């Protein structure tokens, strides 16, 4: 009896916590985007805000749909989806719409969406399948082959150019690969090879990407260019102090100092308006989500499901850490969104899809 | 196996917690420890970019005389953030004080507003004294914003050649992808447009911190503007001015060029306009734009006209090359030629005419016969060969190519024999720009080379190589035969351009009076000295009446050049 209750309790807990976190994140996201668009006492570019509300609604519907869909289907279709994903990326290369110097969008029926965001979720399926279904764990078939197949995807994304997403995918490879029980030295071998080839890769970066990396190493190198953003970002965050300036009162954001503040730099809005308290609360929410996913993963018997969960937890973690790290100037500005918070439809959709899958796995457990 | 995964999950959890602790520690450092520092920087101090315009490169003539340059002009600017609550009041007082309309100030403000912290020029181009007077009166509210302004020392003389510059604001969206910023100046028409990439340089600016009163309290960084490159032209400004004097008050164009290498020494089109008024945005602009004489049009390269008799040397060389004409071939001119019921006229009754005489007298009947012998296709192919159906590639924008009735041309109706006759004397469908016929005629001066006309001589200190001309496959012997004919046009007592003989320049050339609706166009194309040509000239007068008027312009121009010892 007591045992039963404990089991039910442990069953309900992670799901409830994550739902609660999701609601909090959604509210925080909409209010921050609203605030970031607020300038000189007026809401500028209202349509952006309404569009985001629509995306949120769609995302919640998607969450329910994915919750209802048996996750084993991803196992069956992992390779097919991966092939489609590559085709989409090639399509972006050929017909994509460009914004801010990068070609990342495909326009379908009036909506612009980014295949590179979609490729994150598909890569998780792909890696989960390849790492869960292999029995022979040699270096060539177990690690190197998946790595090369993944690199097709990564290189297409680098070409767009979307350095942030490409980096995320590489991190996913290492984290999920290590999780699957492959030998650590196999991955070390790849890392060493990558370091040897890095000068070659440097020559293939776009000028603005090189600039960003240089600025990361020395923010004062170019105060009018990319360094400007980091200086402004730090002023915004720092001036929030402990409790923040309050909703719609962040002067740094209100006065148009920060470019892209409703997308990649949305964290500065939160840190300025809600202070250290708000910012750490946000971190805590993320940590709760990640920890609860990992907690469910830990007792998961299906190898594939387990790797899916580890993959999504890793994805959330990498995104949050890199994004916040870059606004604080401790990581380079690579241009990836703050999941669940930043403006933008595709990444929101992808995050909710992943959580839908989480709930489905959780139900089957 | 599952225990290895288990341990990895624990490992991953630790990484997450550690990383988030790192983030919290950084947040703690920025928000709690340095919070006051950043709050002060954020609250009372504003970071602002003050753009500093690059100086646009100068345009100079071949002797280093400055034709276009940047000079400082003084603008009165406001910072929107400073006046945000009292804008209307400030504008009213400013309007009162400066004598401008409030409407003008508001219009400038709305058009140039970028963000709350970048100064907006609301009064432009005031003299230094006035600028300081206004600054004195409105200390806190305005600032003096000195900006480089383009100035042209020879406005009307050089306008078509140089073009002008304008702030890119109006078409900034379109230009953004080429790296232009919203308020950057961009070259429009002429050299300013063609060589904009060299002339424009790169804007820089200061990154400063100001307090809420607009006072500078910190300096964060600077990017020096990069000066644009100077462009040296092949133009001789004295020749250019003389050319302008020569054509003054006569609608048309005059081009003067080095026969051998295609360096353009003078190129004028009349009527002209004042580029300075475009730079300053004055009301005269509409006057220029609406004038029905089209002063903005560069008639030397952007308009095409019937060629008239200046086309005859082309027919002559075609006939010789195709063996349809010989020096001894004669046709009898009775002052007209009857084809069926139609009558095709000549200026005079010339009786027996050989090729040289026909050129000398500009005898239509001779060329009617030559044209019939050659046919439309061969004449068209020679006209094409001599570049009359293509642009010359001169380094100026919007050059227009001529029309030649090549077989692929869509005609208004079917081709009659009469069309062939008209074609052979440069009428009918044949229309070319002055520079095209000038180059075609120049082959008799350059020994069969279709030179490439150009205006660029040097970019900063870098000499630009002379572009290669195109050596046409035409025999020297035939070229000499036609050239001798062209010499007689001036030297013979019966030559149509004999009035140029007193200049003693040994000119060879061809006149033309082209029929058109309205008064005929006047043409003269020639080169000198005939035995070793150095210069080629083309005078075109739109509805000038006759070639005689064009000859008068040429005479005046060359005589003045001689007087100034420029030849």
Coordinates of N, CA and C in Angstrom, one line a residue, chain A residues 39-40 137 174-176 178-181 222-225 228 231-232 234-235 237-242 245 251-252 255-257 267 271-272 275-277 279-280 283-284 286-287 290-291 294-295 297-298 303 306-307 310 313-314 317 320-321 324-325 328-330, chain B residues 1-2 4-32 34-43 45-50 81 84 114-117 204-207 209 220-224:
Chain A
X39 N 9.0 50.5 -26.4 CA 10.0 51.6 -26.5 C 9.3 52.9 -26.3
X40 N 9.9 53.8 -25.5 CA 9.4 55.1 -25.3 C 7.9 55.1 -25.0
X137 N 30.5 -2.3 -30.8 CA 30.9 -0.9 -30.5 C 32.3 -0.5 -30.8
X174 N 28.6 14.3 -28.9 CA 29.5 13.8 -27.9 C 28.7 13.3 -26.6
X175 N 27.7 14.1 -26.2 CA 27.0 13.8 -25.0 C 26.3 12.5 -25.2
X176 N 25.5 12.4 -26.3 CA 24.7 11.2 -26.5 C 25.6 10.0 -26.8
X178 N 28.7 9.5 -25.6 CA 29.2 9.0 -24.3 C 28.2 8.3 -23.5
X179 N 27.0 8.8 -23.5 CA 25.9 8.2 -22.7 C 25.6 6.8 -23.2
X180 N 25.8 6.5 -24.5 CA 25.5 5.2 -25.0 C 26.5 4.1 -24.5
X181 N 27.6 4.6 -23.9 CA 28.5 3.6 -23.4 C 29.7 3.3 -24.3
X222 N 36.7 45.9 -30.9 CA 35.9 46.6 -31.9 C 34.6 47.2 -31.2
X223 N 34.7 48.3 -30.5 CA 33.6 48.7 -29.7 C 32.4 49.1 -30.6
X224 N 32.6 49.4 -31.9 CA 31.4 49.8 -32.7 C 30.7 48.6 -33.3
X225 N 31.4 47.4 -33.3 CA 30.8 46.3 -33.9 C 30.2 45.3 -32.9
X228 N 30.2 46.0 -29.1 CA 29.1 46.9 -28.6 C 28.0 46.2 -28.0
X231 N 29.1 44.9 -24.5 CA 29.1 46.0 -23.5 C 27.7 46.4 -23.1
X232 N 26.8 46.5 -24.0 CA 25.5 46.9 -23.7 C 24.8 45.8 -22.9
X234 N 26.1 43.7 -20.9 CA 26.6 43.7 -19.5 C 26.0 44.8 -18.7
X235 N 25.9 46.0 -19.3 CA 25.3 47.1 -18.6 C 23.9 46.8 -18.3
X237 N 22.4 43.8 -17.9 CA 22.3 42.8 -16.8 C 22.7 43.4 -15.5
X238 N 23.9 44.0 -15.5 CA 24.5 44.5 -14.2 C 23.6 45.5 -13.6
X239 N 23.0 46.4 -14.4 CA 22.2 47.5 -13.8 C 20.9 47.0 -13.2
X240 N 20.6 45.7 -13.4 CA 19.4 45.1 -12.8 C 19.5 44.9 -11.3
X241 N 20.7 44.8 -10.8 CA 21.0 44.6 -9.4 C 20.2 43.4 -8.8
X242 N 19.9 43.5 -7.6 CA 19.3 42.3 -6.9 C 17.8 42.1 -7.3
X245 N 14.7 46.4 -12.2 CA 14.0 47.7 -12.3 C 12.5 47.6 -12.4
X251 N 15.7 50.5 -18.7 CA 16.1 51.6 -19.6 C 17.0 51.1 -20.7
X252 N 17.9 50.2 -20.4 CA 18.8 49.8 -21.4 C 18.1 49.2 -22.6
X255 N 15.6 51.8 -24.5 CA 16.1 52.9 -25.3 C 16.9 52.3 -26.5
X256 N 16.6 51.1 -26.9 CA 17.1 50.7 -28.2 C 18.6 50.5 -28.2
X257 N 19.2 50.2 -27.0 CA 20.7 50.1 -27.1 C 21.1 48.7 -27.6
X267 N 17.6 37.4 -22.6 CA 18.0 37.2 -21.2 C 18.3 38.6 -20.5
X271 N 17.1 39.9 -17.0 CA 18.0 40.2 -15.9 C 17.9 41.7 -15.5
X272 N 17.6 42.6 -16.4 CA 17.5 44.0 -16.1 C 16.2 44.3 -15.3
X275 N 16.2 41.5 -12.2 CA 17.3 41.4 -11.3 C 17.9 40.0 -11.1
X276 N 18.9 40.0 -10.1 CA 19.5 38.7 -9.8 C 18.5 37.7 -9.4
X277 N 17.5 38.1 -8.6 CA 16.5 37.2 -8.1 C 15.8 36.5 -9.3
X279 N 16.7 36.4 -12.5 CA 17.6 35.6 -13.4 C 17.9 34.3 -12.8
X280 N 18.2 34.2 -11.5 CA 18.5 32.9 -10.9 C 17.3 32.0 -10.8
X283 N 17.1 30.4 -14.0 CA 18.1 29.3 -14.1 C 17.6 28.1 -13.4
X284 N 16.9 28.3 -12.2 CA 16.4 27.3 -11.4 C 15.3 26.5 -12.2
X286 N 15.0 26.2 -15.4 CA 15.7 25.3 -16.4 C 16.3 24.1 -15.7
X287 N 16.9 24.3 -14.6 CA 17.6 23.2 -13.9 C 16.6 22.1 -13.5
X290 N 15.5 20.1 -16.6 CA 16.6 19.2 -17.1 C 16.7 18.1 -16.1
X291 N 16.8 18.4 -14.8 CA 16.9 17.4 -13.8 C 15.8 16.3 -13.8
X294 N 16.2 14.0 -16.7 CA 17.3 13.1 -16.5 C 16.8 12.0 -15.4
X295 N 16.0 12.5 -14.5 CA 15.5 11.6 -13.4 C 14.7 10.5 -14.1
X297 N 14.9 9.6 -17.2 CA 15.8 8.8 -18.0 C 16.5 7.7 -17.3
X298 N 16.8 8.1 -16.0 CA 17.7 7.2 -15.2 C 17.0 5.8 -15.0
X303 N 16.4 1.4 -24.2 CA 17.6 2.1 -24.6 C 17.4 3.4 -25.4
X306 N 15.7 6.1 -23.5 CA 16.7 6.7 -22.6 C 17.6 7.7 -23.3
X307 N 18.0 7.3 -24.5 CA 18.9 8.2 -25.2 C 18.2 9.5 -25.7
X310 N 18.1 11.7 -22.7 CA 19.4 12.3 -22.5 C 19.7 13.4 -23.6
X313 N 17.6 16.5 -22.8 CA 18.1 17.2 -21.6 C 19.4 18.0 -22.0
X314 N 20.3 17.3 -22.8 CA 21.5 17.9 -23.2 C 21.3 19.1 -24.1
X317 N 20.2 22.0 -22.0 CA 21.3 22.4 -21.2 C 22.2 23.3 -22.0
X320 N 20.7 26.7 -23.1 CA 20.6 27.7 -22.0 C 22.0 28.2 -21.6
X321 N 22.9 27.2 -21.5 CA 24.2 27.6 -21.0 C 24.9 28.5 -22.0
X324 N 23.0 32.1 -22.3 CA 23.2 33.0 -21.1 C 24.7 33.3 -21.0
X325 N 25.5 32.3 -21.2 CA 26.9 32.6 -21.2 C 27.4 33.7 -22.1
X328 N 26.5 37.1 -20.9 CA 27.3 37.6 -19.8 C 28.8 37.8 -20.3
X329 N 29.0 37.5 -21.5 CA 30.4 37.7 -22.1 C 31.4 36.6 -21.6
X330 N 30.9 35.5 -21.1 CA 31.8 34.4 -20.8 C 31.9 33.4 -21.9
Chain B
X1 N 26.2 -2.4 -18.1 CA 25.9 -1.4 -19.2 C 25.0 -0.3 -18.7
X2 N 23.9 -0.8 -18.0 CA 23.0 0.2 -17.5 C 23.7 1.1 -16.4
X4 N 26.7 1.9 -16.5 CA 27.5 3.0 -17.1 C 26.7 4.1 -17.5
X5 N 25.5 3.8 -18.0 CA 24.6 4.9 -18.4 C 24.1 5.7 -17.1
X6 N 23.9 5.0 -16.1 CA 23.5 5.6 -14.8 C 24.5 6.6 -14.4
X7 N 25.8 6.1 -14.4 CA 26.8 7.0 -14.0 C 27.0 8.2 -14.9
X8 N 26.7 8.0 -16.2 CA 26.8 9.1 -17.1 C 25.7 10.1 -16.8
X9 N 24.5 9.6 -16.5 CA 23.4 10.6 -16.2 C 23.8 11.4 -15.0
X10 N 24.3 10.7 -14.0 CA 24.7 11.5 -12.8 C 25.8 12.5 -13.2
X11 N 26.7 12.1 -14.0 CA 27.8 13.0 -14.5 C 27.2 14.2 -15.2
X12 N 26.2 13.9 -16.1 CA 25.6 15.0 -16.8 C 24.9 16.0 -15.9
X13 N 24.2 15.4 -14.9 CA 23.5 16.3 -13.9 C 24.6 17.2 -13.2
X14 N 25.7 16.6 -12.9 CA 26.7 17.4 -12.2 C 27.2 18.5 -13.1
X15 N 27.4 18.2 -14.4 CA 27.8 19.2 -15.3 C 26.8 20.4 -15.3
X16 N 25.5 20.0 -15.4 CA 24.5 21.0 -15.5 C 24.6 21.9 -14.3
X17 N 24.6 21.3 -13.1 CA 24.6 22.0 -11.9 C 25.8 22.9 -11.8
X18 N 27.0 22.4 -12.1 CA 28.2 23.2 -12.1 C 28.1 24.4 -13.1
X19 N 27.6 24.1 -14.3 CA 27.6 25.2 -15.3 C 26.6 26.3 -14.8
X20 N 25.5 25.8 -14.2 CA 24.5 26.8 -13.8 C 25.0 27.6 -12.6
X21 N 25.8 27.0 -11.8 CA 26.5 27.7 -10.7 C 27.4 28.7 -11.3
X22 N 28.2 28.3 -12.3 CA 29.1 29.3 -12.9 C 28.3 30.5 -13.4
X23 N 27.1 30.3 -14.0 CA 26.3 31.4 -14.5 C 25.8 32.2 -13.4
X24 N 25.4 31.6 -12.3 CA 24.9 32.3 -11.1 C 26.0 33.2 -10.5
X25 N 27.2 32.6 -10.5 CA 28.3 33.4 -9.9 C 28.6 34.6 -10.8
X26 N 28.6 34.4 -12.1 CA 28.8 35.6 -13.0 C 27.7 36.6 -12.8
X27 N 26.4 36.1 -12.7 CA 25.3 37.0 -12.5 C 25.5 37.8 -11.2
X28 N 26.0 37.0 -10.2 CA 26.2 37.6 -8.9 C 27.3 38.7 -9.0
X29 N 28.3 38.4 -9.8 CA 29.4 39.4 -9.9 C 28.9 40.7 -10.6
X30 N 28.2 40.5 -11.7 CA 27.7 41.7 -12.5 C 26.6 42.4 -11.8
X31 N 25.7 41.7 -11.1 CA 24.5 42.3 -10.6 C 24.6 42.8 -9.2
X32 N 25.3 42.0 -8.4 CA 25.4 42.4 -7.0 C 26.7 43.1 -6.7
X34 N 29.1 44.3 -8.9 CA 29.3 45.5 -9.7 C 28.0 46.2 -10.1
X35 N 26.9 45.8 -9.5 CA 25.6 46.3 -9.8 C 25.5 47.8 -9.8
X36 N 26.0 48.4 -8.8 CA 25.9 49.9 -8.7 C 26.7 50.5 -9.8
X37 N 27.9 49.9 -10.1 CA 28.7 50.5 -11.2 C 27.9 50.4 -12.5
X38 N 27.3 49.3 -12.8 CA 26.5 49.2 -14.1 C 25.2 50.0 -14.0
X39 N 24.6 50.1 -12.8 CA 23.4 50.9 -12.7 C 23.7 52.4 -13.0
X40 N 24.9 52.9 -12.5 CA 25.2 54.3 -12.8 C 25.5 54.4 -14.3
X41 N 26.2 53.4 -14.9 CA 26.5 53.5 -16.3 C 25.2 53.4 -17.1
X42 N 24.2 52.6 -16.6 CA 23.0 52.5 -17.3 C 22.0 53.6 -17.1
X43 N 22.0 54.2 -15.9 CA 20.9 55.1 -15.6 C 21.3 56.5 -16.1
X45 N 24.1 57.4 -17.7 CA 25.0 57.4 -18.8 C 24.5 56.7 -20.0
X46 N 24.6 57.2 -21.1 CA 24.1 56.6 -22.3 C 25.2 56.4 -23.3
X47 N 25.3 55.3 -23.8 CA 26.3 55.0 -24.8 C 25.7 55.5 -26.2
X48 N 26.5 56.2 -26.9 CA 26.0 56.7 -28.2 C 27.0 56.6 -29.3
X49 N 26.6 56.3 -30.4 CA 27.5 56.3 -31.5 C 27.4 57.6 -32.3
X50 N 28.5 58.4 -32.4 CA 28.4 59.6 -33.2 C 29.1 59.3 -34.5
X81 N 16.3 62.5 -27.9 CA 16.0 62.2 -26.5 C 16.0 63.4 -25.6
X84 N 12.6 65.4 -26.2 CA 11.4 64.6 -26.6 C 10.1 65.2 -26.0
X114 N 16.8 58.7 -36.7 CA 17.3 57.3 -36.7 C 16.9 56.6 -35.4
X115 N 17.4 57.1 -34.3 CA 17.0 56.6 -33.0 C 17.1 57.8 -32.0
X116 N 16.8 57.5 -30.8 CA 16.7 58.6 -29.8 C 18.0 59.3 -29.5
X117 N 19.1 58.7 -29.9 CA 20.4 59.3 -29.4 C 21.3 59.8 -30.6
X204 N 33.2 56.3 -40.2 CA 33.6 55.8 -38.9 C 32.8 56.5 -37.9
X205 N 33.3 56.6 -36.6 CA 32.5 57.2 -35.6 C 33.1 57.1 -34.2
X206 N 32.6 57.8 -33.3 CA 33.0 57.7 -31.9 C 31.9 57.0 -31.1
X207 N 32.4 56.1 -30.2 CA 31.4 55.5 -29.3 C 31.7 56.2 -28.0
X209 N 30.0 58.0 -24.2 CA 28.9 57.9 -23.2 C 28.5 59.4 -22.9
X220 N 34.4 55.5 -25.3 CA 34.6 54.0 -25.3 C 35.4 53.5 -26.5
X221 N 35.4 54.2 -27.5 CA 36.1 53.7 -28.7 C 35.9 54.6 -29.9
X222 N 36.7 54.3 -30.9 CA 36.7 55.1 -32.1 C 37.0 54.3 -33.3
X223 N 36.3 54.6 -34.4 CA 36.8 54.0 -35.6 C 37.0 55.2 -36.6
X224 N 38.2 55.3 -37.1 CA 38.4 56.4 -37.9 C 37.8 56.2 -39.3

